[in-house]
Amino acid sequence: MPFTFKQFHIDDSHCGMPVSTDGVILGAWAKLPITTDENKPRNRYRILDIGAGSGLLSLMAVQRINNLNTDVIAVELDDGAAQDCHFNFEQSPWHSQLRVQHQSIQQFADEIARSGSALFDAIICNPPYFENGPQSDAKQRATARHTNTLNFETLLTHIQQLLSANGTASLIIPIQSELGFLAALSQTELVITAKTTICTVETKATSRLLLALKHRSALSKQLPKLISSNLIISDGKGQYTEAMKQLCRDFYLKL
């Protein structure tokens, strides 16, 4: 279903997974490279959106940075989703800064390695996360939701490969997938530097996790204290909480 935000429009009619609250929250929360350590603008930012779907996260990222020296590459395997992503990019105010790569992240990572291209200052990803259980009869939706073609081990291996030395990767996963994600993470040199738990309402248990990852080598020998927070989406009366409004104010039309 088409979805209009404050500065761009999304058509996700060919996507296995439509625009979701998860995606909007991740796009608004993701840790992006606004400035360098010297607090001055740098020449060029490179951002990678893995499994881009309709291109929502890419569009949110380029809007947030609001810098003409930003390039966003969206990697999407599915034919229909890549079609929607390209269309949404072309209709946006930032079409010259956005590019779709219609291929798997495995193929893309191999090409980057062979070409010696620059790595990415930020990576954003709302990954497929169901490792088992019933799958949709629609192959496109099943691929978008389940780890059939991209499990956590493969995803994190390629994030480690593609993330620049001081870059940050931001992801969202269901709480049920946390143990599997952490097991896969332990096989890499990536570490969690920020974590936000998400509850739909205050009285319910945590349903999602927002995670920020960095290379261990980019940190001091003693790992910094994990930055933890909690986000409650709704007040239980059908209204967004103030924290949710503040996070998503620049995107949702009615906030």
PDB file of C-alpha atoms in Angstrom:
ATOM      1  CA  MET A   1       0.000   0.000   0.000  1.00  0.00           C
ATOM      2  CA  PRO A   2       1.423   3.436  -0.904  1.00  0.00           C
ATOM      3  CA  PHE A   3       2.598   5.476   2.080  1.00  0.00           C
ATOM      4  CA  THR A   4       3.351   9.195   2.098  1.00  0.00           C
ATOM      5  CA  PHE A   5       5.885  10.694   4.499  1.00  0.00           C
ATOM      6  CA  LYS A   6       6.679  14.360   5.051  1.00  0.00           C
ATOM      7  CA  GLN A   7       9.397  14.567   2.399  1.00  0.00           C
ATOM      8  CA  PHE A   8       8.975  11.463   0.237  1.00  0.00           C
ATOM      9  CA  HIS A   9       6.497   8.847  -0.931  1.00  0.00           C
ATOM     10  CA  ILE A  10       6.774   5.054  -0.808  1.00  0.00           C
ATOM     11  CA  ASP A  11       5.139   2.643  -3.238  1.00  0.00           C
ATOM     12  CA  ASP A  12       5.619  -0.883  -1.898  1.00  0.00           C
ATOM     13  CA  SER A  13       3.063  -2.669  -4.056  1.00  0.00           C
ATOM     14  CA  HIS A  14       5.621  -5.212  -5.367  1.00  0.00           C
ATOM     15  CA  CYS A  15       7.417  -5.827  -2.045  1.00  0.00           C
ATOM     16  CA  GLY A  16       7.164  -9.001   0.025  1.00  0.00           C
ATOM     17  CA  MET A  17       7.060  -6.863   3.171  1.00  0.00           C
ATOM     18  CA  PRO A  18       5.283  -3.494   3.158  1.00  0.00           C
ATOM     19  CA  VAL A  19       6.268  -0.364   5.063  1.00  0.00           C
ATOM     20  CA  SER A  20       6.187  -1.169   8.775  1.00  0.00           C
ATOM     21  CA  THR A  21       6.556   0.588  12.102  1.00  0.00           C
ATOM     22  CA  ASP A  22       9.738  -1.449  12.636  1.00  0.00           C
ATOM     23  CA  GLY A  23      11.281   0.070   9.525  1.00  0.00           C
ATOM     24  CA  VAL A  24      10.319   3.628  10.430  1.00  0.00           C
ATOM     25  CA  ILE A  25      11.699   3.257  13.956  1.00  0.00           C
ATOM     26  CA  LEU A  26      14.986   1.820  12.666  1.00  0.00           C
ATOM     27  CA  GLY A  27      15.310   4.544  10.036  1.00  0.00           C
ATOM     28  CA  ALA A  28      14.789   7.258  12.626  1.00  0.00           C
ATOM     29  CA  TRP A  29      17.082   5.625  15.241  1.00  0.00           C
ATOM     30  CA  ALA A  30      19.955   4.438  13.038  1.00  0.00           C
ATOM     31  CA  LYS A  31      23.371   5.821  13.922  1.00  0.00           C
ATOM     32  CA  LEU A  32      24.472   7.930  10.973  1.00  0.00           C
ATOM     33  CA  PRO A  33      27.807   9.675  10.312  1.00  0.00           C
ATOM     34  CA  ILE A  34      26.720  13.302  10.600  1.00  0.00           C
ATOM     35  CA  THR A  35      30.259  14.637  11.142  1.00  0.00           C
ATOM     36  CA  THR A  36      33.830  13.405  11.546  1.00  0.00           C
ATOM     37  CA  ASP A  37      35.702  13.232  14.838  1.00  0.00           C
ATOM     38  CA  GLU A  38      36.919  16.784  14.166  1.00  0.00           C
ATOM     39  CA  ASN A  39      33.277  17.883  14.062  1.00  0.00           C
ATOM     40  CA  LYS A  40      33.644  19.110  10.494  1.00  0.00           C
ATOM     41  CA  PRO A  41      31.857  17.935   7.340  1.00  0.00           C
ATOM     42  CA  ARG A  42      33.810  15.363   5.367  1.00  0.00           C
ATOM     43  CA  ASN A  43      34.039  15.013   1.590  1.00  0.00           C
ATOM     44  CA  ARG A  44      31.687  12.087   1.030  1.00  0.00           C
ATOM     45  CA  TYR A  45      29.542   9.772   3.151  1.00  0.00           C
ATOM     46  CA  ARG A  46      28.742   6.259   1.954  1.00  0.00           C
ATOM     47  CA  ILE A  47      25.720   4.458   3.376  1.00  0.00           C
ATOM     48  CA  LEU A  48      24.623   0.890   2.623  1.00  0.00           C
ATOM     49  CA  ASP A  49      21.059  -0.397   2.998  1.00  0.00           C
ATOM     50  CA  ILE A  50      21.051  -4.220   3.033  1.00  0.00           C
ATOM     51  CA  GLY A  51      17.804  -5.844   1.912  1.00  0.00           C
ATOM     52  CA  ALA A  52      16.358  -2.460   1.062  1.00  0.00           C
ATOM     53  CA  GLY A  53      12.846  -3.520   0.065  1.00  0.00           C
ATOM     54  CA  SER A  54      10.944  -0.386  -0.955  1.00  0.00           C
ATOM     55  CA  GLY A  55      13.924   1.842  -0.101  1.00  0.00           C
ATOM     56  CA  LEU A  56      12.391   3.300   3.060  1.00  0.00           C
ATOM     57  CA  LEU A  57      15.570   3.155   5.162  1.00  0.00           C
ATOM     58  CA  SER A  58      17.692   4.667   2.385  1.00  0.00           C
ATOM     59  CA  LEU A  59      15.286   7.574   1.947  1.00  0.00           C
ATOM     60  CA  MET A  60      15.103   8.210   5.692  1.00  0.00           C
ATOM     61  CA  ALA A  61      18.897   8.174   5.929  1.00  0.00           C
ATOM     62  CA  VAL A  62      19.477  10.665   3.118  1.00  0.00           C
ATOM     63  CA  GLN A  63      16.773  12.947   4.526  1.00  0.00           C
ATOM     64  CA  ARG A  64      18.323  12.840   8.001  1.00  0.00           C
ATOM     65  CA  ILE A  65      21.856  13.606   6.883  1.00  0.00           C
ATOM     66  CA  ASN A  66      20.634  16.338   4.525  1.00  0.00           C
ATOM     67  CA  ASN A  67      24.028  16.618   2.865  1.00  0.00           C
ATOM     68  CA  LEU A  68      24.647  16.602  -0.871  1.00  0.00           C
ATOM     69  CA  ASN A  69      27.912  14.750  -0.210  1.00  0.00           C
ATOM     70  CA  THR A  70      26.057  11.587   0.764  1.00  0.00           C
ATOM     71  CA  ASP A  71      25.682   8.488  -1.416  1.00  0.00           C
ATOM     72  CA  VAL A  72      23.326   5.662  -0.472  1.00  0.00           C
ATOM     73  CA  ILE A  73      23.472   2.229  -2.090  1.00  0.00           C
ATOM     74  CA  ALA A  74      20.464  -0.030  -1.581  1.00  0.00           C
ATOM     75  CA  VAL A  75      21.035  -3.746  -2.169  1.00  0.00           C
ATOM     76  CA  GLU A  76      17.882  -5.734  -2.922  1.00  0.00           C
ATOM     77  CA  LEU A  77      17.623  -9.293  -4.251  1.00  0.00           C
ATOM     78  CA  ASP A  78      13.909  -9.512  -5.054  1.00  0.00           C
ATOM     79  CA  ASP A  79      12.775  -8.343  -8.502  1.00  0.00           C
ATOM     80  CA  GLY A  80       9.576  -6.608  -7.415  1.00  0.00           C
ATOM     81  CA  ALA A  81      11.112  -4.923  -4.391  1.00  0.00           C
ATOM     82  CA  ALA A  82      14.061  -3.658  -6.445  1.00  0.00           C
ATOM     83  CA  GLN A  83      11.565  -2.239  -8.953  1.00  0.00           C
ATOM     84  CA  ASP A  84       9.682  -0.381  -6.204  1.00  0.00           C
ATOM     85  CA  CYS A  85      12.915   0.817  -4.640  1.00  0.00           C
ATOM     86  CA  HIS A  86      14.179   2.277  -7.923  1.00  0.00           C
ATOM     87  CA  PHE A  87      10.838   3.992  -8.567  1.00  0.00           C
ATOM     88  CA  ASN A  88      10.736   5.514  -5.073  1.00  0.00           C
ATOM     89  CA  PHE A  89      14.297   6.790  -5.409  1.00  0.00           C
ATOM     90  CA  GLU A  90      13.590   8.383  -8.793  1.00  0.00           C
ATOM     91  CA  GLN A  91      10.531  10.191  -7.416  1.00  0.00           C
ATOM     92  CA  SER A  92      12.373  11.546  -4.362  1.00  0.00           C
ATOM     93  CA  PRO A  93      14.194  14.891  -3.937  1.00  0.00           C
ATOM     94  CA  TRP A  94      17.490  12.983  -3.535  1.00  0.00           C
ATOM     95  CA  HIS A  95      17.359  10.753  -6.642  1.00  0.00           C
ATOM     96  CA  SER A  96      20.913  11.686  -7.675  1.00  0.00           C
ATOM     97  CA  GLN A  97      22.298  10.398  -4.358  1.00  0.00           C
ATOM     98  CA  LEU A  98      20.490   7.049  -4.300  1.00  0.00           C
ATOM     99  CA  ARG A  99      21.277   3.857  -6.216  1.00  0.00           C
ATOM    100  CA  VAL A 100      19.748   0.373  -6.243  1.00  0.00           C
ATOM    101  CA  GLN A 101      21.901  -2.723  -6.700  1.00  0.00           C
ATOM    102  CA  HIS A 102      19.582  -5.556  -7.790  1.00  0.00           C
ATOM    103  CA  GLN A 103      21.567  -8.492  -6.425  1.00  0.00           C
ATOM    104  CA  SER A 104      22.295 -10.455  -3.265  1.00  0.00           C
ATOM    105  CA  ILE A 105      24.454  -8.957  -0.533  1.00  0.00           C
ATOM    106  CA  GLN A 106      26.844 -11.871  -1.101  1.00  0.00           C
ATOM    107  CA  GLN A 107      27.345 -10.857  -4.747  1.00  0.00           C
ATOM    108  CA  PHE A 108      27.612  -7.191  -3.827  1.00  0.00           C
ATOM    109  CA  ALA A 109      30.230  -7.843  -1.135  1.00  0.00           C
ATOM    110  CA  ASP A 110      32.303  -9.903  -3.577  1.00  0.00           C
ATOM    111  CA  GLU A 111      32.213  -7.070  -6.118  1.00  0.00           C
ATOM    112  CA  ILE A 112      33.282  -4.496  -3.528  1.00  0.00           C
ATOM    113  CA  ALA A 113      36.174  -6.728  -2.463  1.00  0.00           C
ATOM    114  CA  ARG A 114      37.336  -7.286  -6.051  1.00  0.00           C
ATOM    115  CA  SER A 115      37.082  -3.624  -7.041  1.00  0.00           C
ATOM    116  CA  GLY A 116      38.663  -2.217  -3.885  1.00  0.00           C
ATOM    117  CA  SER A 117      35.854   0.339  -3.576  1.00  0.00           C
ATOM    118  CA  ALA A 118      35.564   2.468  -0.454  1.00  0.00           C
ATOM    119  CA  LEU A 119      33.783   0.900   2.504  1.00  0.00           C
ATOM    120  CA  PHE A 120      30.657   2.291   4.160  1.00  0.00           C
ATOM    121  CA  ASP A 121      30.389   4.845   6.966  1.00  0.00           C
ATOM    122  CA  ALA A 122      27.013   3.429   7.989  1.00  0.00           C
ATOM    123  CA  ILE A 123      25.078   0.262   7.272  1.00  0.00           C
ATOM    124  CA  ILE A 124      21.352  -0.080   7.947  1.00  0.00           C
ATOM    125  CA  CYS A 125      19.403  -3.318   7.807  1.00  0.00           C
ATOM    126  CA  ASN A 126      15.978  -4.647   8.747  1.00  0.00           C
ATOM    127  CA  PRO A 127      16.943  -8.271   8.114  1.00  0.00           C
ATOM    128  CA  PRO A 128      14.885 -11.407   7.560  1.00  0.00           C
ATOM    129  CA  TYR A 129      14.785 -12.972  10.993  1.00  0.00           C
ATOM    130  CA  PHE A 130      12.527 -16.044  11.304  1.00  0.00           C
ATOM    131  CA  GLU A 131      14.771 -19.112  11.378  1.00  0.00           C
ATOM    132  CA  ASN A 132      11.953 -21.647  11.570  1.00  0.00           C
ATOM    133  CA  GLY A 133       8.195 -21.928  11.876  1.00  0.00           C
ATOM    134  CA  PRO A 134       5.453 -21.669   9.236  1.00  0.00           C
ATOM    135  CA  GLN A 135       6.238 -19.689   6.110  1.00  0.00           C
ATOM    136  CA  SER A 136       3.927 -17.751   3.834  1.00  0.00           C
ATOM    137  CA  ASP A 137       2.774 -19.504   0.669  1.00  0.00           C
ATOM    138  CA  ALA A 138       3.899 -16.369  -1.162  1.00  0.00           C
ATOM    139  CA  LYS A 139       7.585 -16.986  -1.931  1.00  0.00           C
ATOM    140  CA  GLN A 140       8.343 -13.239  -2.002  1.00  0.00           C
ATOM    141  CA  ARG A 141       6.932 -12.665   1.503  1.00  0.00           C
ATOM    142  CA  ALA A 142       8.611 -15.792   2.893  1.00  0.00           C
ATOM    143  CA  THR A 143      12.001 -14.648   1.555  1.00  0.00           C
ATOM    144  CA  ALA A 144      11.552 -11.202   3.084  1.00  0.00           C
ATOM    145  CA  ARG A 145      10.641 -12.603   6.516  1.00  0.00           C
ATOM    146  CA  HIS A 146      12.731 -15.784   6.865  1.00  0.00           C
ATOM    147  CA  THR A 147      16.464 -16.468   6.804  1.00  0.00           C
ATOM    148  CA  ASN A 148      16.205 -18.689   3.703  1.00  0.00           C
ATOM    149  CA  THR A 149      18.676 -16.637   1.673  1.00  0.00           C
ATOM    150  CA  LEU A 150      20.378 -14.536   4.356  1.00  0.00           C
ATOM    151  CA  ASN A 151      21.003 -15.918   7.830  1.00  0.00           C
ATOM    152  CA  PHE A 152      22.564 -13.923  10.677  1.00  0.00           C
ATOM    153  CA  GLU A 153      25.998 -15.513  10.221  1.00  0.00           C
ATOM    154  CA  THR A 154      26.179 -14.497   6.567  1.00  0.00           C
ATOM    155  CA  LEU A 155      24.716 -11.056   7.210  1.00  0.00           C
ATOM    156  CA  LEU A 156      27.157 -10.208  10.010  1.00  0.00           C
ATOM    157  CA  THR A 157      30.125 -11.546   8.048  1.00  0.00           C
ATOM    158  CA  HIS A 158      29.327  -9.150   5.218  1.00  0.00           C
ATOM    159  CA  ILE A 159      28.614  -6.246   7.558  1.00  0.00           C
ATOM    160  CA  GLN A 160      32.065  -6.759   9.068  1.00  0.00           C
ATOM    161  CA  GLN A 161      33.555  -6.864   5.575  1.00  0.00           C
ATOM    162  CA  LEU A 162      31.759  -3.763   4.248  1.00  0.00           C
ATOM    163  CA  LEU A 163      31.764  -1.453   7.282  1.00  0.00           C
ATOM    164  CA  SER A 164      34.540   1.151   7.412  1.00  0.00           C
ATOM    165  CA  ALA A 165      36.965   1.135  10.343  1.00  0.00           C
ATOM    166  CA  ASN A 166      34.990   3.718  12.328  1.00  0.00           C
ATOM    167  CA  GLY A 167      31.571   3.039  10.820  1.00  0.00           C
ATOM    168  CA  THR A 168      28.400   1.903  12.581  1.00  0.00           C
ATOM    169  CA  ALA A 169      25.821  -0.681  11.529  1.00  0.00           C
ATOM    170  CA  SER A 170      22.232  -0.357  12.810  1.00  0.00           C
ATOM    171  CA  LEU A 171      19.706  -3.211  12.806  1.00  0.00           C
ATOM    172  CA  ILE A 172      16.350  -4.201  14.265  1.00  0.00           C
ATOM    173  CA  ILE A 173      15.490  -7.781  15.275  1.00  0.00           C
ATOM    174  CA  PRO A 174      12.676  -9.501  17.200  1.00  0.00           C
ATOM    175  CA  ILE A 175      13.453 -10.297  20.825  1.00  0.00           C
ATOM    176  CA  GLN A 176      12.968 -14.005  19.990  1.00  0.00           C
ATOM    177  CA  SER A 177      15.963 -13.810  17.646  1.00  0.00           C
ATOM    178  CA  GLU A 178      18.351 -12.260  20.175  1.00  0.00           C
ATOM    179  CA  LEU A 179      20.166 -15.440  21.222  1.00  0.00           C
ATOM    180  CA  GLY A 180      20.720 -16.571  17.648  1.00  0.00           C
ATOM    181  CA  PHE A 181      21.913 -13.122  16.676  1.00  0.00           C
ATOM    182  CA  LEU A 182      24.353 -12.939  19.590  1.00  0.00           C
ATOM    183  CA  ALA A 183      25.728 -16.387  18.755  1.00  0.00           C
ATOM    184  CA  ALA A 184      26.400 -15.263  15.191  1.00  0.00           C
ATOM    185  CA  LEU A 185      27.852 -11.955  16.396  1.00  0.00           C
ATOM    186  CA  SER A 186      30.340 -13.796  18.625  1.00  0.00           C
ATOM    187  CA  GLN A 187      31.934 -15.259  15.510  1.00  0.00           C
ATOM    188  CA  THR A 188      32.852 -11.780  14.228  1.00  0.00           C
ATOM    189  CA  GLU A 189      34.926  -8.831  15.437  1.00  0.00           C
ATOM    190  CA  LEU A 190      31.823  -6.664  15.738  1.00  0.00           C
ATOM    191  CA  VAL A 191      30.482  -5.501  19.107  1.00  0.00           C
ATOM    192  CA  ILE A 192      27.221  -3.912  20.244  1.00  0.00           C
ATOM    193  CA  THR A 193      27.660  -0.293  21.323  1.00  0.00           C
ATOM    194  CA  ALA A 194      23.998   0.760  21.671  1.00  0.00           C
ATOM    195  CA  LYS A 195      20.819  -1.170  22.354  1.00  0.00           C
ATOM    196  CA  THR A 196      17.205   0.006  22.563  1.00  0.00           C
ATOM    197  CA  THR A 197      14.419  -2.332  23.617  1.00  0.00           C
ATOM    198  CA  ILE A 198      11.004  -1.688  22.056  1.00  0.00           C
ATOM    199  CA  CYS A 199       7.614  -2.344  23.647  1.00  0.00           C
ATOM    200  CA  THR A 200       4.342  -1.735  21.832  1.00  0.00           C
ATOM    201  CA  VAL A 201       2.769  -0.544  25.124  1.00  0.00           C
ATOM    202  CA  GLU A 202       4.192  -0.206  28.632  1.00  0.00           C
ATOM    203  CA  THR A 203       2.353  -3.234  29.985  1.00  0.00           C
ATOM    204  CA  LYS A 204       3.691  -5.593  27.323  1.00  0.00           C
ATOM    205  CA  ALA A 205       7.021  -7.375  27.126  1.00  0.00           C
ATOM    206  CA  THR A 206       9.840  -6.277  24.835  1.00  0.00           C
ATOM    207  CA  SER A 207       9.078  -7.236  21.231  1.00  0.00           C
ATOM    208  CA  ARG A 208      12.003  -5.767  19.248  1.00  0.00           C
ATOM    209  CA  LEU A 209      15.635  -4.760  19.709  1.00  0.00           C
ATOM    210  CA  LEU A 210      17.498  -1.927  18.009  1.00  0.00           C
ATOM    211  CA  LEU A 211      21.231  -2.639  17.890  1.00  0.00           C
ATOM    212  CA  ALA A 212      24.240  -0.545  16.855  1.00  0.00           C
ATOM    213  CA  LEU A 213      27.447  -2.407  15.952  1.00  0.00           C
ATOM    214  CA  LYS A 214      31.030  -1.249  15.513  1.00  0.00           C
ATOM    215  CA  HIS A 215      34.364  -2.905  14.830  1.00  0.00           C
ATOM    216  CA  ARG A 216      36.076  -3.932  18.061  1.00  0.00           C
ATOM    217  CA  SER A 217      39.302  -2.418  16.722  1.00  0.00           C
ATOM    218  CA  ALA A 218      37.649   1.017  16.537  1.00  0.00           C
ATOM    219  CA  LEU A 219      37.126   1.015  20.296  1.00  0.00           C
ATOM    220  CA  SER A 220      39.561   1.307  23.157  1.00  0.00           C
ATOM    221  CA  LYS A 221      41.047  -1.857  24.667  1.00  0.00           C
ATOM    222  CA  GLN A 222      38.414  -1.649  27.378  1.00  0.00           C
ATOM    223  CA  LEU A 223      35.002  -1.769  25.731  1.00  0.00           C
ATOM    224  CA  PRO A 224      32.843   1.294  26.476  1.00  0.00           C
ATOM    225  CA  LYS A 225      29.720   0.932  28.564  1.00  0.00           C
ATOM    226  CA  LEU A 226      26.799  -0.208  26.447  1.00  0.00           C
ATOM    227  CA  ILE A 227      24.339   2.619  25.808  1.00  0.00           C
ATOM    228  CA  SER A 228      20.926   1.166  26.675  1.00  0.00           C
ATOM    229  CA  SER A 229      17.441   2.653  26.439  1.00  0.00           C
ATOM    230  CA  ASN A 230      13.803   1.674  26.047  1.00  0.00           C
ATOM    231  CA  LEU A 231      11.169   2.878  23.610  1.00  0.00           C
ATOM    232  CA  ILE A 232       7.440   2.464  24.222  1.00  0.00           C
ATOM    233  CA  ILE A 233       5.470   2.987  21.029  1.00  0.00           C
ATOM    234  CA  SER A 234       1.915   3.571  22.278  1.00  0.00           C
ATOM    235  CA  ASP A 235       0.292   4.838  25.469  1.00  0.00           C
ATOM    236  CA  GLY A 236      -2.282   2.038  25.343  1.00  0.00           C
ATOM    237  CA  LYS A 237      -5.042   4.380  24.179  1.00  0.00           C
ATOM    238  CA  GLY A 238      -4.109   4.336  20.523  1.00  0.00           C
ATOM    239  CA  GLN A 239      -1.779   7.337  20.730  1.00  0.00           C
ATOM    240  CA  TYR A 240       1.968   7.457  20.240  1.00  0.00           C
ATOM    241  CA  THR A 241       4.070   8.190  23.312  1.00  0.00           C
ATOM    242  CA  GLU A 242       6.072  11.417  23.439  1.00  0.00           C
ATOM    243  CA  ALA A 243       9.278   9.439  22.907  1.00  0.00           C
ATOM    244  CA  MET A 244       7.851   7.840  19.758  1.00  0.00           C
ATOM    245  CA  LYS A 245       6.630  11.211  18.492  1.00  0.00           C
ATOM    246  CA  GLN A 246      10.017  12.779  19.082  1.00  0.00           C
ATOM    247  CA  LEU A 247      11.819   9.966  17.303  1.00  0.00           C
ATOM    248  CA  CYS A 248       9.582   9.932  14.214  1.00  0.00           C
ATOM    249  CA  ARG A 249       8.451  13.570  14.062  1.00  0.00           C
ATOM    250  CA  ASP A 250      10.447  14.375  10.917  1.00  0.00           C
ATOM    251  CA  PHE A 251       8.783  11.572   8.946  1.00  0.00           C
ATOM    252  CA  TYR A 252       5.162  10.848   9.878  1.00  0.00           C
ATOM    253  CA  LEU A 253       2.717  13.353   8.400  1.00  0.00           C
ATOM    254  CA  LYS A 254       0.498  13.615  11.465  1.00  0.00           C
ATOM    255  CA  LEU A 255       3.233  14.256  14.022  1.00  0.00           C
TER     256      LEU A 255
END
